[in-house]
PDB file of C-alpha atoms in Angstrom:
ATOM      1  CA  MET A 253     108.174 142.485  78.568  1.00 41.00           C
ATOM      2  CA  PRO A 254     107.677 139.299  81.181  1.00 42.00           C
ATOM      3  CA  PRO A 255     107.899 135.725  79.807  1.00 50.00           C
ATOM      4  CA  GLU A 256     104.073 134.672  79.346  1.00 55.00           C
ATOM      5  CA  ARG A 257     102.820 132.794  82.133  1.00 59.00           C
ATOM      6  CA  THR A 258     102.695 128.996  81.527  1.00 72.00           C
ATOM      7  CA  GLU A 259     100.336 126.886  83.578  1.00 90.00           C
ATOM      8  CA  VAL A 260      99.979 122.930  83.824  1.00 94.00           C
ATOM      9  CA  GLN A 261      96.903 120.760  83.423  1.00 95.00           C
ATOM     10  CA  VAL A 262      96.589 116.801  83.865  1.00 97.00           C
ATOM     11  CA  ARG A 263      94.033 115.308  81.582  1.00 97.00           C
ATOM     12  CA  PRO A 264      93.634 111.722  80.186  1.00 97.00           C
ATOM     13  CA  GLY A 265      95.618 110.991  76.988  1.00 97.00           C
ATOM     14  CA  VAL A 266      94.324 111.020  73.624  1.00 96.00           C
ATOM     15  CA  GLU A 267      95.226 110.252  70.085  1.00 95.00           C
ATOM     16  CA  ARG A 268      96.527 113.584  69.380  1.00 96.00           C
ATOM     17  CA  ASP A 269      99.337 113.124  72.236  1.00 97.00           C
ATOM     18  CA  LEU A 270     100.373 109.803  70.230  1.00 97.00           C
ATOM     19  CA  GLU A 271     103.720 111.746  68.760  1.00 97.00           C
ATOM     20  CA  ALA A 272     104.790 113.575  71.968  1.00 97.00           C
ATOM     21  CA  LEU A 273     104.104 110.755  74.258  1.00 98.00           C
ATOM     22  CA  THR A 274     106.531 108.635  71.790  1.00 98.00           C
ATOM     23  CA  ASP A 275     109.060 111.003  71.552  1.00 98.00           C
ATOM     24  CA  ILE A 276     109.583 111.069  75.565  1.00 98.00           C
ATOM     25  CA  TYR A 277     109.496 107.328  75.707  1.00 98.00           C
ATOM     26  CA  ASN A 278     111.989 107.011  73.001  1.00 98.00           C
ATOM     27  CA  HIS A 279     113.989 109.627  75.173  1.00 98.00           C
ATOM     28  CA  TYR A 280     114.054 107.114  77.956  1.00 98.00           C
ATOM     29  CA  VAL A 281     114.859 104.093  75.383  1.00 98.00           C
ATOM     30  CA  ARG A 282     117.639 105.749  73.839  1.00 98.00           C
ATOM     31  CA  GLU A 283     119.494 107.533  77.167  1.00 97.00           C
ATOM     32  CA  THR A 284     118.357 105.234  80.060  1.00 97.00           C
ATOM     33  CA  PRO A 285     118.094 101.894  81.702  1.00 97.00           C
ATOM     34  CA  ILE A 286     114.662 103.012  83.121  1.00 95.00           C
ATOM     35  CA  THR A 287     113.105 100.968  80.487  1.00 97.00           C
ATOM     36  CA  PHE A 288     114.303  97.712  79.274  1.00 98.00           C
ATOM     37  CA  ASP A 289     112.893  98.439  75.650  1.00 98.00           C
ATOM     38  CA  THR A 290     116.256  98.716  73.419  1.00 97.00           C
ATOM     39  CA  ALA A 291     114.934  99.737  69.987  1.00 98.00           C
ATOM     40  CA  VAL A 292     113.051 103.248  69.511  1.00 98.00           C
ATOM     41  CA  PHE A 293     109.134 103.297  68.362  1.00 98.00           C
ATOM     42  CA  THR A 294     107.285 105.156  65.910  1.00 98.00           C
ATOM     43  CA  PRO A 295     104.344 106.621  67.075  1.00 98.00           C
ATOM     44  CA  GLU A 296     102.093 103.811  64.926  1.00 97.00           C
ATOM     45  CA  GLU A 297     103.851 101.231  66.675  1.00 98.00           C
ATOM     46  CA  ARG A 298     103.028 102.654  70.066  1.00 97.00           C
ATOM     47  CA  ARG A 299      99.359 103.314  69.204  1.00 97.00           C
ATOM     48  CA  PRO A 300      98.016  99.502  70.656  1.00 97.00           C
ATOM     49  CA  TRP A 301      99.890 101.066  73.800  1.00 97.00           C
ATOM     50  CA  LEU A 302      97.911 104.222  73.719  1.00 97.00           C
ATOM     51  CA  LEU A 303      94.923 102.159  72.933  1.00 96.00           C
ATOM     52  CA  SER A 304      94.975 100.052  75.784  1.00 96.00           C
ATOM     53  CA  HIS A 305      94.688 103.303  77.959  1.00 96.00           C
ATOM     54  CA  PRO A 306      90.946 104.350  77.552  1.00 93.00           C
ATOM     55  CA  GLU A 307      89.526 107.040  79.691  1.00 91.00           C
ATOM     56  CA  ASP A 308      88.040 104.884  82.079  1.00 93.00           C
ATOM     57  CA  GLY A 309      88.635 101.497  83.630  1.00 95.00           C
ATOM     58  CA  PRO A 310      91.326 100.743  85.656  1.00 97.00           C
ATOM     59  CA  HIS A 311      94.001 101.089  82.720  1.00 98.00           C
ATOM     60  CA  ARG A 312      94.579 104.903  82.677  1.00 98.00           C
ATOM     61  CA  LEU A 313      96.624 107.061  81.045  1.00 98.00           C
ATOM     62  CA  MET A 314      97.236 110.722  82.305  1.00 98.00           C
ATOM     63  CA  VAL A 315      98.915 113.553  80.635  1.00 98.00           C
ATOM     64  CA  ALA A 316     100.787 116.968  82.013  1.00 98.00           C
ATOM     65  CA  GLU A 317     100.224 119.508  79.520  1.00 96.00           C
ATOM     66  CA  GLU A 318     101.938 122.883  79.911  1.00 93.00           C
ATOM     67  CA  THR A 319      99.547 125.491  78.363  1.00 85.00           C
ATOM     68  CA  GLY A 320      99.852 129.292  77.832  1.00 73.00           C
ATOM     69  CA  TYR A 321     103.191 128.368  76.157  1.00 59.00           C
ATOM     70  CA  PRO A 322     104.536 131.019  73.516  1.00 60.00           C
ATOM     71  CA  GLY A 323     102.107 131.231  70.672  1.00 57.00           C
ATOM     72  CA  ASN A 324      99.056 129.850  72.822  1.00 53.00           C
ATOM     73  CA  SER A 325      99.978 126.337  72.108  1.00 64.00           C
ATOM     74  CA  GLN A 326     100.427 123.324  74.477  1.00 80.00           C
ATOM     75  CA  ARG A 327     103.539 121.042  75.552  1.00 93.00           C
ATOM     76  CA  ILE A 328     102.858 117.593  76.748  1.00 97.00           C
ATOM     77  CA  LEU A 329     105.215 117.527  79.819  1.00 97.00           C
ATOM     78  CA  GLY A 330     105.152 113.675  81.034  1.00 98.00           C
ATOM     79  CA  TYR A 331     102.439 111.262  81.631  1.00 98.00           C
ATOM     80  CA  ALA A 332     101.545 108.672  84.411  1.00 98.00           C
ATOM     81  CA  THR A 333      99.709 105.210  83.589  1.00 98.00           C
ATOM     82  CA  SER A 334      98.075 102.150  85.010  1.00 98.00           C
ATOM     83  CA  SER A 335      98.461  98.735  83.157  1.00 98.00           C
ATOM     84  CA  ALA A 336      97.849  95.486  83.479  1.00 97.00           C
ATOM     85  CA  PHE A 337     100.357  93.907  86.235  1.00 97.00           C
ATOM     86  CA  ARG A 338     100.253  90.407  84.445  1.00 96.00           C
ATOM     87  CA  PRO A 339      97.677  88.912  82.147  1.00 93.00           C
ATOM     88  CA  LYS A 340      96.320  86.346  84.090  1.00 97.00           C
ATOM     89  CA  PRO A 341      92.665  86.816  85.461  1.00 97.00           C
ATOM     90  CA  ALA A 342      93.892  86.510  89.332  1.00 98.00           C
ATOM     91  CA  TYR A 343      96.162  89.447  89.060  1.00 98.00           C
ATOM     92  CA  ALA A 344      92.959  91.615  87.406  1.00 97.00           C
ATOM     93  CA  THR A 345      92.699  93.748  90.394  1.00 98.00           C
ATOM     94  CA  SER A 346      96.570  95.133  90.455  1.00 98.00           C
ATOM     95  CA  VAL A 347      98.149  97.465  88.518  1.00 98.00           C
ATOM     96  CA  GLU A 348     101.545  98.426  87.520  1.00 98.00           C
ATOM     97  CA  VAL A 349     102.106 102.452  87.408  1.00 98.00           C
ATOM     98  CA  THR A 350     104.733 104.470  86.088  1.00 98.00           C
ATOM     99  CA  VAL A 351     105.428 107.989  85.308  1.00 98.00           C
ATOM    100  CA  TYR A 352     107.507 109.305  82.112  1.00 98.00           C
ATOM    101  CA  LEU A 353     108.592 112.973  81.970  1.00 98.00           C
ATOM    102  CA  ALA A 354     110.055 114.958  79.404  1.00 97.00           C
ATOM    103  CA  PRO A 355     113.745 115.444  79.705  1.00 95.00           C
ATOM    104  CA  ASP A 356     113.324 119.163  80.445  1.00 93.00           C
ATOM    105  CA  ALA A 357     110.551 118.830  83.250  1.00 93.00           C
ATOM    106  CA  GLY A 358     112.117 117.279  86.272  1.00 90.00           C
ATOM    107  CA  ARG A 359     111.874 119.008  89.434  1.00 90.00           C
ATOM    108  CA  ARG A 360     109.035 120.791  89.062  1.00 92.00           C
ATOM    109  CA  GLY A 361     106.377 118.532  90.488  1.00 95.00           C
ATOM    110  CA  ILE A 362     105.086 117.428  87.210  1.00 97.00           C
ATOM    111  CA  GLY A 363     105.071 113.602  88.654  1.00 97.00           C
ATOM    112  CA  THR A 364     103.256 114.663  91.814  1.00 97.00           C
ATOM    113  CA  LEU A 365     100.465 116.161  89.771  1.00 97.00           C
ATOM    114  CA  LEU A 366     100.361 113.269  87.703  1.00 98.00           C
ATOM    115  CA  TYR A 367     100.302 110.592  90.266  1.00 98.00           C
ATOM    116  CA  LYS A 368      97.494 112.396  92.004  1.00 98.00           C
ATOM    117  CA  ALA A 369      95.578 112.454  89.070  1.00 98.00           C
ATOM    118  CA  LEU A 370      96.027 108.829  88.368  1.00 98.00           C
ATOM    119  CA  PHE A 371      95.108 107.810  91.711  1.00 98.00           C
ATOM    120  CA  GLU A 372      92.365 110.122  91.964  1.00 97.00           C
ATOM    121  CA  ALA A 373      91.085 108.497  88.646  1.00 97.00           C
ATOM    122  CA  LEU A 374      91.380 105.043  90.014  1.00 97.00           C
ATOM    123  CA  ALA A 375      89.789 105.552  93.178  1.00 96.00           C
ATOM    124  CA  GLY A 376      86.488 104.048  92.200  1.00 93.00           C
ATOM    125  CA  GLU A 377      87.919 101.353  90.217  1.00 97.00           C
ATOM    126  CA  ASP A 378      88.051  97.240  91.481  1.00 97.00           C
ATOM    127  CA  LEU A 379      91.732  97.720  92.568  1.00 98.00           C
ATOM    128  CA  HIS A 380      93.968  96.212  95.368  1.00 98.00           C
ATOM    129  CA  ARG A 381      97.317  96.909  94.907  1.00 98.00           C
ATOM    130  CA  ALA A 382      99.432  99.011  92.702  1.00 98.00           C
ATOM    131  CA  TYR A 383     103.069  98.060  91.690  1.00 98.00           C
ATOM    132  CA  ALA A 384     106.405  99.989  90.314  1.00 98.00           C
ATOM    133  CA  GLY A 385     109.296  98.949  89.137  1.00 98.00           C
ATOM    134  CA  ILE A 386     112.392 101.175  89.573  1.00 98.00           C
ATOM    135  CA  VAL A 387     115.805 100.601  88.035  1.00 98.00           C
ATOM    136  CA  PRO A 388     118.070 102.165  90.869  1.00 97.00           C
ATOM    137  CA  PRO A 389     119.829 104.206  91.175  1.00 95.00           C
ATOM    138  CA  ASN A 390     117.060 106.419  90.806  1.00 96.00           C
ATOM    139  CA  GLU A 391     116.517 108.874  94.055  1.00 96.00           C
ATOM    140  CA  ALA A 392     113.838 111.057  92.232  1.00 95.00           C
ATOM    141  CA  SER A 393     111.433 108.046  91.425  1.00 97.00           C
ATOM    142  CA  GLU A 394     111.634 106.250  94.784  1.00 97.00           C
ATOM    143  CA  ARG A 395     111.060 109.616  96.749  1.00 97.00           C
ATOM    144  CA  LEU A 396     108.125 110.195  94.546  1.00 97.00           C
ATOM    145  CA  HIS A 397     107.059 106.626  94.919  1.00 98.00           C
ATOM    146  CA  GLU A 398     107.510 107.099  98.611  1.00 98.00           C
ATOM    147  CA  ARG A 399     105.332 110.191  98.801  1.00 97.00           C
ATOM    148  CA  PHE A 400     102.249 108.345  97.569  1.00 98.00           C
ATOM    149  CA  GLY A 401     102.802 105.792 100.103  1.00 98.00           C
ATOM    150  CA  PHE A 402     104.689 103.037  98.418  1.00 98.00           C
ATOM    151  CA  ARG A 403     107.133 100.862 100.192  1.00 98.00           C
ATOM    152  CA  HIS A 404     109.759  98.699  98.851  1.00 98.00           C
ATOM    153  CA  VAL A 405     109.006  94.988  98.820  1.00 98.00           C
ATOM    154  CA  GLY A 406     111.852  93.617  96.947  1.00 98.00           C
ATOM    155  CA  THR A 407     114.565  93.729  94.419  1.00 98.00           C
ATOM    156  CA  TYR A 408     115.036  91.619  91.500  1.00 98.00           C
ATOM    157  CA  ARG A 409     119.037  91.423  90.929  1.00 98.00           C
ATOM    158  CA  GLU A 410     120.230  91.740  87.165  1.00 98.00           C
ATOM    159  CA  VAL A 411     117.263  91.084  85.775  1.00 98.00           C
ATOM    160  CA  GLY A 412     117.960  93.280  82.770  1.00 97.00           C
ATOM    161  CA  ARG A 413     120.409  93.666  80.238  1.00 98.00           C
ATOM    162  CA  LYS A 414     120.945  97.233  78.706  1.00 98.00           C
ATOM    163  CA  PHE A 415     124.251  99.033  77.474  1.00 98.00           C
ATOM    164  CA  GLY A 416     126.204  96.277  77.854  1.00 97.00           C
ATOM    165  CA  ARG A 417     125.320  95.606  81.652  1.00 97.00           C
ATOM    166  CA  TYR A 418     122.889  94.093  83.480  1.00 98.00           C
ATOM    167  CA  TRP A 419     120.173  95.912  85.836  1.00 98.00           C
ATOM    168  CA  ASP A 420     118.300  95.200  88.670  1.00 98.00           C
ATOM    169  CA  VAL A 421     114.404  96.198  89.253  1.00 98.00           C
ATOM    170  CA  ALA A 422     113.324  97.554  93.184  1.00 98.00           C
ATOM    171  CA  TRP A 423     109.828  96.385  93.426  1.00 98.00           C
ATOM    172  CA  TYR A 424     107.572  98.866  95.155  1.00 98.00           C
ATOM    173  CA  GLU A 425     103.854  98.401  96.458  1.00 98.00           C
ATOM    174  CA  LYS A 426     101.129 100.541  97.404  1.00 98.00           C
ATOM    175  CA  GLU A 427      97.719  99.385  98.868  1.00 97.00           C
ATOM    176  CA  LEU A 428      94.856 100.936  96.847  1.00 96.00           C
TER     177      LEU A 428
END
């Protein structure tokens, strides 16, 4: 019997996604320097983050979901967000964007699907620039951002400490 065919759909994130999204994020908290959070979250602790990304406006949450999974269930493969770049009002037309994938979802084009949907959703918003911080080395993230027109604009050296060492953050910028 052939394996069931799966399809990936990208849609706005909703409340029922919170546990899966938290699990994905916690993987990066525990295992990588990609996020500078150092303690894992419960879904309830992540709820304000989810609620800060409504279905419209400049701060969005897009979720990649694999459908047609055994038993007709869905599985969250990753997500992309646009969030406030800084809290001061003059920064309102700038967003910080990011993609997080389930540990086994890399190298399938999921990040590309997520960013394509995110930037399409943001096209009508009053936004001027998108920024992304990448902790090197992370060639996959660098390639993804460059594919979407981001360019490297500078690096903060040893700006974060995690796992007993200091990490740089390379900043990328894209015109919107």
